[in-house]
PDB file of C-alpha atoms in Angstrom:
ATOM      1  CA  MET A  20      65.583 186.304  57.466  1.00 44.00           C
ATOM      2  CA  ALA A  21      66.349 188.405  54.543  1.00 46.00           C
ATOM      3  CA  SER A  22      68.663 191.474  55.116  1.00 62.00           C
ATOM      4  CA  ILE A  23      66.054 193.680  53.976  1.00 72.00           C
ATOM      5  CA  GLU A  24      62.248 193.538  53.876  1.00 76.00           C
ATOM      6  CA  ILE A  25      59.733 195.997  52.564  1.00 77.00           C
ATOM      7  CA  PHE A  26      56.018 195.807  54.094  1.00 78.00           C
ATOM      8  CA  GLY A  27      52.796 197.183  52.910  1.00 69.00           C
ATOM      9  CA  GLN A  28      50.167 198.873  54.826  1.00 76.00           C
ATOM     10  CA  ASP A  29      48.503 195.610  55.840  1.00 77.00           C
ATOM     11  CA  GLY A  30      51.741 194.566  57.358  1.00 74.00           C
ATOM     12  CA  HIS A  31      52.541 191.778  54.567  1.00 72.00           C
ATOM     13  CA  VAL A  32      55.894 191.484  53.072  1.00 71.00           C
ATOM     14  CA  LEU A  33      56.029 193.253  49.707  1.00 73.00           C
ATOM     15  CA  ILE A  34      59.827 192.954  48.513  1.00 77.00           C
ATOM     16  CA  ASP A  35      62.388 190.653  50.401  1.00 78.00           C
ATOM     17  CA  GLN A  36      65.321 188.599  48.820  1.00 78.00           C
ATOM     18  CA  ASN A  37      62.872 186.013  47.516  1.00 78.00           C
ATOM     19  CA  TYR A  38      60.923 188.577  45.565  1.00 79.00           C
ATOM     20  CA  LYS A  39      60.022 187.589  41.911  1.00 82.00           C
ATOM     21  CA  ASN A  40      57.341 189.314  39.582  1.00 87.00           C
ATOM     22  CA  LEU A  41      56.746 189.690  35.898  1.00 92.00           C
ATOM     23  CA  ILE A  42      58.890 192.366  34.127  1.00 93.00           C
ATOM     24  CA  LEU A  43      58.051 194.132  31.054  1.00 95.00           C
ATOM     25  CA  LEU A  44      60.267 193.091  28.119  1.00 93.00           C
ATOM     26  CA  GLU A  45      58.564 194.651  25.388  1.00 95.00           C
ATOM     27  CA  LYS A  46      55.907 197.134  24.249  1.00 97.00           C
ATOM     28  CA  PHE A  47      54.445 197.578  20.969  1.00 98.00           C
ATOM     29  CA  LYS A  48      51.474 198.344  18.611  1.00 97.00           C
ATOM     30  CA  GLY A  49      49.997 195.939  16.159  1.00 97.00           C
ATOM     31  CA  SER A  50      47.474 196.263  13.628  1.00 97.00           C
ATOM     32  CA  PHE A  51      44.528 193.574  12.719  1.00 96.00           C
ATOM     33  CA  ASP A  52      44.115 192.676   9.259  1.00 91.00           C
ATOM     34  CA  GLY A  53      41.778 190.452   7.400  1.00 80.00           C
ATOM     35  CA  GLY A  54      44.219 188.038   5.573  1.00 73.00           C
ATOM     36  CA  GLY A  55      44.036 184.254   5.648  1.00 72.00           C
ATOM     37  CA  GLY A  56      40.413 184.141   4.614  1.00 79.00           C
ATOM     38  CA  VAL A  57      38.895 185.998   7.391  1.00 82.00           C
ATOM     39  CA  VAL A  58      35.762 187.631   6.315  1.00 84.00           C
ATOM     40  CA  ARG A  59      34.330 188.890   9.637  1.00 89.00           C
ATOM     41  CA  GLY A  60      36.914 190.374  12.200  1.00 93.00           C
ATOM     42  CA  GLY A  61      40.534 190.543  12.172  1.00 93.00           C
ATOM     43  CA  THR A  62      43.694 188.813  13.038  1.00 94.00           C
ATOM     44  CA  TYR A  63      47.177 189.605  14.075  1.00 96.00           C
ATOM     45  CA  THR A  64      49.923 187.314  15.065  1.00 96.00           C
ATOM     46  CA  VAL A  65      52.590 187.761  17.777  1.00 97.00           C
ATOM     47  CA  SER A  66      55.635 185.411  17.772  1.00 96.00           C
ATOM     48  CA  ARG A  67      58.491 185.860  20.107  1.00 95.00           C
ATOM     49  CA  SER A  68      61.110 183.722  21.617  1.00 92.00           C
ATOM     50  CA  ALA A  69      61.660 183.269  25.529  1.00 89.00           C
ATOM     51  CA  TYR A  70      64.269 182.685  28.045  1.00 83.00           C
ATOM     52  CA  PRO A  71      64.893 178.990  28.458  1.00 84.00           C
ATOM     53  CA  GLY A  72      62.710 177.106  31.017  1.00 81.00           C
ATOM     54  CA  THR A  73      60.320 180.600  31.387  1.00 86.00           C
ATOM     55  CA  THR A  74      56.955 181.210  30.204  1.00 88.00           C
ATOM     56  CA  PRO A  75      56.102 184.804  28.577  1.00 94.00           C
ATOM     57  CA  VAL A  76      52.840 186.336  29.091  1.00 95.00           C
ATOM     58  CA  LEU A  77      50.818 188.487  26.539  1.00 98.00           C
ATOM     59  CA  ALA A  78      48.544 191.181  27.487  1.00 98.00           C
ATOM     60  CA  ILE A  79      46.363 193.408  25.172  1.00 98.00           C
ATOM     61  CA  SER A  80      44.918 196.848  25.545  1.00 98.00           C
ATOM     62  CA  SER A  81      42.449 197.907  22.700  1.00 98.00           C
ATOM     63  CA  THR A  82      38.941 199.837  22.308  1.00 97.00           C
ATOM     64  CA  PHE A  83      37.468 196.942  20.547  1.00 98.00           C
ATOM     65  CA  LEU A  84      36.821 193.450  21.304  1.00 97.00           C
ATOM     66  CA  THR A  85      39.781 190.759  21.167  1.00 97.00           C
ATOM     67  CA  ALA A  86      40.621 187.372  22.033  1.00 96.00           C
ATOM     68  CA  LEU A  87      42.897 184.546  21.617  1.00 95.00           C
ATOM     69  CA  ARG A  88      41.947 182.530  18.808  1.00 92.00           C
ATOM     70  CA  ARG A  89      44.996 179.944  18.713  1.00 92.00           C
ATOM     71  CA  PHE A  90      48.290 179.525  20.741  1.00 94.00           C
ATOM     72  CA  THR A  91      51.343 177.401  19.741  1.00 94.00           C
ATOM     73  CA  ARG A  92      54.737 176.875  21.529  1.00 93.00           C
ATOM     74  CA  ASN A  93      57.676 175.173  19.729  1.00 94.00           C
ATOM     75  CA  GLY A  94      60.699 175.091  22.365  1.00 92.00           C
ATOM     76  CA  ASN A  95      61.243 178.260  23.501  1.00 92.00           C
ATOM     77  CA  ASP A  96      59.246 180.040  20.647  1.00 95.00           C
ATOM     78  CA  TYR A  97      55.897 181.125  21.185  1.00 96.00           C
ATOM     79  CA  THR A  98      53.054 182.201  19.037  1.00 97.00           C
ATOM     80  CA  TRP A  99      49.838 183.805  19.815  1.00 97.00           C
ATOM     81  CA  VAL A 100      47.202 184.325  17.024  1.00 95.00           C
ATOM     82  CA  ILE A 101      44.642 186.999  18.213  1.00 97.00           C
ATOM     83  CA  ALA A 102      41.179 187.511  16.780  1.00 95.00           C
ATOM     84  CA  CYS A 103      39.133 190.936  16.909  1.00 96.00           C
ATOM     85  CA  GLU A 104      35.572 191.822  16.334  1.00 96.00           C
ATOM     86  CA  ALA A 105      34.617 193.614  12.843  1.00 94.00           C
ATOM     87  CA  ALA A 106      34.991 197.102  14.437  1.00 94.00           C
ATOM     88  CA  GLY A 107      38.765 196.219  15.062  1.00 95.00           C
ATOM     89  CA  ARG A 108      39.603 195.208  11.399  1.00 92.00           C
ATOM     90  CA  LEU A 109      42.540 197.426  10.171  1.00 93.00           C
ATOM     91  CA  SER A 110      43.066 199.371  13.626  1.00 96.00           C
ATOM     92  CA  SER A 111      45.563 198.880  16.040  1.00 97.00           C
ATOM     93  CA  ALA A 112      45.776 197.849  19.718  1.00 98.00           C
ATOM     94  CA  ASP A 113      48.971 197.876  22.584  1.00 98.00           C
ATOM     95  CA  PHE A 114      50.663 194.680  23.116  1.00 98.00           C
ATOM     96  CA  TYR A 115      52.796 193.947  26.215  1.00 98.00           C
ATOM     97  CA  ILE A 116      55.033 191.012  26.814  1.00 97.00           C
ATOM     98  CA  PHE A 117      56.038 190.242  30.443  1.00 96.00           C
ATOM     99  CA  ASN A 118      58.321 187.284  31.997  1.00 93.00           C
ATOM    100  CA  VAL A 119      60.407 186.418  34.655  1.00 87.00           C
ATOM    101  CA  PRO A 120      63.856 186.261  33.519  1.00 80.00           C
ATOM    102  CA  ASN A 121      66.351 183.671  34.869  1.00 78.00           C
ATOM    103  CA  ALA A 122      68.536 186.700  35.772  1.00 78.00           C
ATOM    104  CA  ILE A 123      67.086 190.183  36.511  1.00 83.00           C
ATOM    105  CA  PRO A 124      68.572 192.814  34.507  1.00 82.00           C
ATOM    106  CA  SER A 125      69.949 195.787  35.989  1.00 86.00           C
ATOM    107  CA  ALA A 126      68.325 199.009  35.170  1.00 85.00           C
ATOM    108  CA  ASP A 127      70.485 201.268  37.437  1.00 87.00           C
ATOM    109  CA  GLY A 128      67.496 202.141  39.554  1.00 86.00           C
ATOM    110  CA  ILE A 129      67.504 204.264  42.746  1.00 89.00           C
ATOM    111  CA  LEU A 130      66.543 201.320  44.806  1.00 85.00           C
ATOM    112  CA  GLN A 131      68.209 197.949  44.026  1.00 85.00           C
ATOM    113  CA  ILE A 132      67.622 194.808  46.249  1.00 81.00           C
ATOM    114  CA  PHE A 133      70.148 191.931  46.107  1.00 83.00           C
ATOM    115  CA  ASN A 134      69.775 188.348  47.812  1.00 81.00           C
ATOM    116  CA  SER A 135      72.321 186.662  49.973  1.00 80.00           C
ATOM    117  CA  GLY A 136      74.052 185.269  47.002  1.00 82.00           C
ATOM    118  CA  GLY A 137      74.498 188.596  45.432  1.00 83.00           C
ATOM    119  CA  GLU A 138      72.004 188.358  42.761  1.00 83.00           C
ATOM    120  CA  LEU A 139      69.796 191.282  41.813  1.00 87.00           C
ATOM    121  CA  VAL A 140      65.965 190.470  42.636  1.00 85.00           C
ATOM    122  CA  PHE A 141      64.421 194.142  42.400  1.00 85.00           C
ATOM    123  CA  ASP A 142      65.345 197.022  40.240  1.00 87.00           C
ATOM    124  CA  SER A 143      62.971 200.219  40.789  1.00 85.00           C
ATOM    125  CA  SER A 144      63.535 201.225  37.082  1.00 90.00           C
ATOM    126  CA  LEU A 145      62.137 198.074  35.881  1.00 89.00           C
ATOM    127  CA  ASP A 146      58.292 198.081  34.786  1.00 94.00           C
ATOM    128  CA  TYR A 147      56.730 195.161  36.760  1.00 91.00           C
ATOM    129  CA  CYS A 148      53.303 193.772  36.356  1.00 94.00           C
ATOM    130  CA  LYS A 149      50.797 195.388  38.447  1.00 93.00           C
ATOM    131  CA  VAL A 150      47.455 193.691  38.850  1.00 94.00           C
ATOM    132  CA  GLN A 151      44.385 195.758  39.143  1.00 96.00           C
ATOM    133  CA  GLY A 152      41.777 193.067  39.170  1.00 97.00           C
ATOM    134  CA  MET A 153      40.174 189.758  37.870  1.00 96.00           C
ATOM    135  CA  LEU A 154      37.474 190.042  35.161  1.00 96.00           C
ATOM    136  CA  SER A 155      34.970 187.009  34.614  1.00 91.00           C
ATOM    137  CA  ALA A 156      33.540 185.792  31.350  1.00 90.00           C
ATOM    138  CA  SER A 157      31.429 183.222  30.252  1.00 86.00           C
ATOM    139  CA  THR A 158      29.827 182.328  26.964  1.00 82.00           C
ATOM    140  CA  GLY A 159      27.056 184.672  25.858  1.00 78.00           C
ATOM    141  CA  GLN A 160      27.214 187.117  28.609  1.00 84.00           C
ATOM    142  CA  SER A 161      28.687 190.451  29.263  1.00 91.00           C
ATOM    143  CA  ASN A 162      30.590 191.164  32.332  1.00 93.00           C
ATOM    144  CA  THR A 163      32.148 194.390  33.668  1.00 96.00           C
ATOM    145  CA  LEU A 164      35.206 195.303  36.133  1.00 97.00           C
ATOM    146  CA  ALA A 165      34.945 198.688  37.448  1.00 97.00           C
ATOM    147  CA  VAL A 166      38.393 200.538  37.248  1.00 97.00           C
ATOM    148  CA  PRO A 167      39.782 204.358  38.170  1.00 95.00           C
ATOM    149  CA  VAL A 168      38.764 206.651  35.376  1.00 95.00           C
ATOM    150  CA  GLY A 169      41.923 207.893  33.352  1.00 92.00           C
ATOM    151  CA  GLY A 170      43.831 204.916  33.968  1.00 94.00           C
ATOM    152  CA  GLU A 171      45.366 202.600  31.416  1.00 97.00           C
ATOM    153  CA  TYR A 172      44.838 198.897  31.441  1.00 98.00           C
ATOM    154  CA  ALA A 173      45.321 195.623  29.525  1.00 98.00           C
ATOM    155  CA  TYR A 174      44.287 192.006  30.068  1.00 98.00           C
ATOM    156  CA  VAL A 175      46.275 189.043  29.949  1.00 97.00           C
ATOM    157  CA  VAL A 176      45.741 186.632  27.340  1.00 95.00           C
ATOM    158  CA  THR A 177      44.121 183.308  28.146  1.00 92.00           C
ATOM    159  CA  ILE A 178      41.735 180.850  26.498  1.00 88.00           C
ATOM    160  CA  PRO A 179      38.375 182.464  25.941  1.00 88.00           C
ATOM    161  CA  PRO A 180      34.940 180.790  25.935  1.00 85.00           C
ATOM    162  CA  TYR A 181      34.139 180.411  22.399  1.00 85.00           C
ATOM    163  CA  ILE A 182      31.158 178.554  20.383  1.00 83.00           C
ATOM    164  CA  TYR A 183      32.374 177.265  16.990  1.00 80.00           C
ATOM    165  CA  SER A 184      30.498 175.634  13.763  1.00 79.00           C
ATOM    166  CA  VAL A 185      32.394 174.464  10.837  1.00 77.00           C
ATOM    167  CA  THR A 186      30.444 174.557   7.234  1.00 74.00           C
ATOM    168  CA  ASN A 187      32.072 175.858   4.385  1.00 71.00           C
ATOM    169  CA  PHE A 188      33.188 178.484   7.011  1.00 78.00           C
ATOM    170  CA  LEU A 189      34.703 178.640  10.066  1.00 80.00           C
ATOM    171  CA  ILE A 190      32.472 180.508  12.465  1.00 82.00           C
ATOM    172  CA  MET A 191      33.396 181.422  15.972  1.00 85.00           C
ATOM    173  CA  ASN A 192      31.910 183.366  18.533  1.00 88.00           C
ATOM    174  CA  PHE A 193      34.483 184.597  20.880  1.00 92.00           C
ATOM    175  CA  THR A 194      34.008 186.024  24.464  1.00 92.00           C
ATOM    176  CA  GLY A 195      36.555 188.896  24.395  1.00 95.00           C
ATOM    177  CA  VAL A 196      37.855 191.897  26.346  1.00 97.00           C
ATOM    178  CA  VAL A 197      37.552 195.623  25.658  1.00 97.00           C
ATOM    179  CA  MET A 198      38.839 198.730  27.377  1.00 97.00           C
ATOM    180  CA  GLN A 199      36.490 201.414  28.200  1.00 96.00           C
ATOM    181  CA  SER A 200      36.415 204.773  30.373  1.00 94.00           C
ATOM    182  CA  GLY A 201      36.213 203.533  34.053  1.00 95.00           C
ATOM    183  CA  SER A 202      35.900 199.809  32.990  1.00 97.00           C
ATOM    184  CA  VAL A 203      37.012 196.993  31.360  1.00 97.00           C
ATOM    185  CA  ARG A 204      34.424 194.673  29.818  1.00 97.00           C
ATOM    186  CA  SER A 205      33.999 191.278  28.317  1.00 96.00           C
ATOM    187  CA  ALA A 206      31.238 190.415  25.588  1.00 94.00           C
ATOM    188  CA  SER A 207      30.932 188.247  22.735  1.00 93.00           C
ATOM    189  CA  PHE A 208      31.797 188.760  19.070  1.00 94.00           C
ATOM    190  CA  ASP A 209      31.751 187.024  15.646  1.00 91.00           C
ATOM    191  CA  TYR A 210      34.679 185.862  13.863  1.00 91.00           C
ATOM    192  CA  SER A 211      34.439 184.120  10.553  1.00 88.00           C
ATOM    193  CA  VAL A 212      36.990 182.471   7.928  1.00 84.00           C
ATOM    194  CA  GLN A 213      36.030 181.113   4.577  1.00 80.00           C
ATOM    195  CA  GLY A 214      37.391 178.193   2.672  1.00 69.00           C
ATOM    196  CA  TYR A 215      36.630 175.152   5.153  1.00 65.00           C
ATOM    197  CA  PRO A 216      35.113 172.591   2.507  1.00 64.00           C
ATOM    198  CA  ALA A 217      33.347 170.568   5.286  1.00 62.00           C
ATOM    199  CA  GLN A 218      30.820 167.803   4.254  1.00 65.00           C
ATOM    200  CA  PRO A 219      27.900 166.922   6.440  1.00 65.00           C
ATOM    201  CA  PRO A 220      27.558 166.196   9.392  1.00 62.00           C
ATOM    202  CA  PHE A 221      28.731 169.821  10.077  1.00 64.00           C
ATOM    203  CA  LEU A 222      30.597 170.463  13.431  1.00 66.00           C
ATOM    204  CA  SER A 223      29.732 172.575  16.110  1.00 71.00           C
ATOM    205  CA  GLY A 224      30.522 172.953  19.751  1.00 68.00           C
ATOM    206  CA  ARG A 225      31.221 174.959  22.686  1.00 66.00           C
ATOM    207  CA  ILE A 226      34.733 175.227  24.363  1.00 72.00           C
ATOM    208  CA  ASN A 227      35.657 176.799  27.909  1.00 72.00           C
ATOM    209  CA  TRP A 228      32.188 177.616  29.112  1.00 77.00           C
ATOM    210  CA  ALA A 229      33.464 180.369  31.453  1.00 86.00           C
ATOM    211  CA  ALA A 230      37.379 181.964  32.048  1.00 90.00           C
ATOM    212  CA  LYS A 231      38.772 184.527  34.190  1.00 92.00           C
ATOM    213  CA  PHE A 232      40.902 187.503  32.700  1.00 96.00           C
ATOM    214  CA  LEU A 233      43.764 189.084  34.919  1.00 96.00           C
ATOM    215  CA  ILE A 234      43.599 192.887  34.532  1.00 98.00           C
ATOM    216  CA  ILE A 235      46.885 194.767  34.866  1.00 97.00           C
ATOM    217  CA  ASP A 236      47.620 198.358  35.433  1.00 97.00           C
ATOM    218  CA  VAL A 237      49.957 199.489  32.209  1.00 97.00           C
ATOM    219  CA  ALA A 238      50.007 203.562  33.036  1.00 95.00           C
ATOM    220  CA  ASN A 239      53.195 204.779  32.592  1.00 91.00           C
ATOM    221  CA  ILE A 240      55.128 201.821  30.938  1.00 90.00           C
TER     222      ILE A 240
END
């Protein structure tokens, strides 16, 4: 048994010496542009290195629809290419990167909890990932998750449902996520790139018919 355990109102252990949670590593703004031949929508690329043996999590908060277009990993280097609807072109969104580091950094919080090996497992001054709920999404449909009015929320990036076709354009219809007052909504948007010299028969298809987006509370971080 841990030397200290913190329980919630439901009687479940919230924090003990085995506690692990995603920690905010970075918050920043990014502006979507129309480079790379994009003719409808916009693109923003995030590239970061991670702690060895860990996987970072990217979350986005925006007032326009966004979705993951491409994700790549090379060793400990991660790259997310994010697409947005036409209304977001030349506009900015808030980005958050979370991770569970191999060693929890001390932030000199009022409350710190250590395990039996003397390792820090919790610091009250760190910004932890706080889950608000789950938003379901599917191709061609709009879904909504109600959230408290006045809060600040973001969604964790995952592979979205989308439809694509390739001619002399790459045309993609993503199901993305947007933050609204009192709700987080998923809906479809068009994104297209010119300069694809495809020849008949042209390609088309549907990827990932449905998905679930983790919605997190990012107020005061």
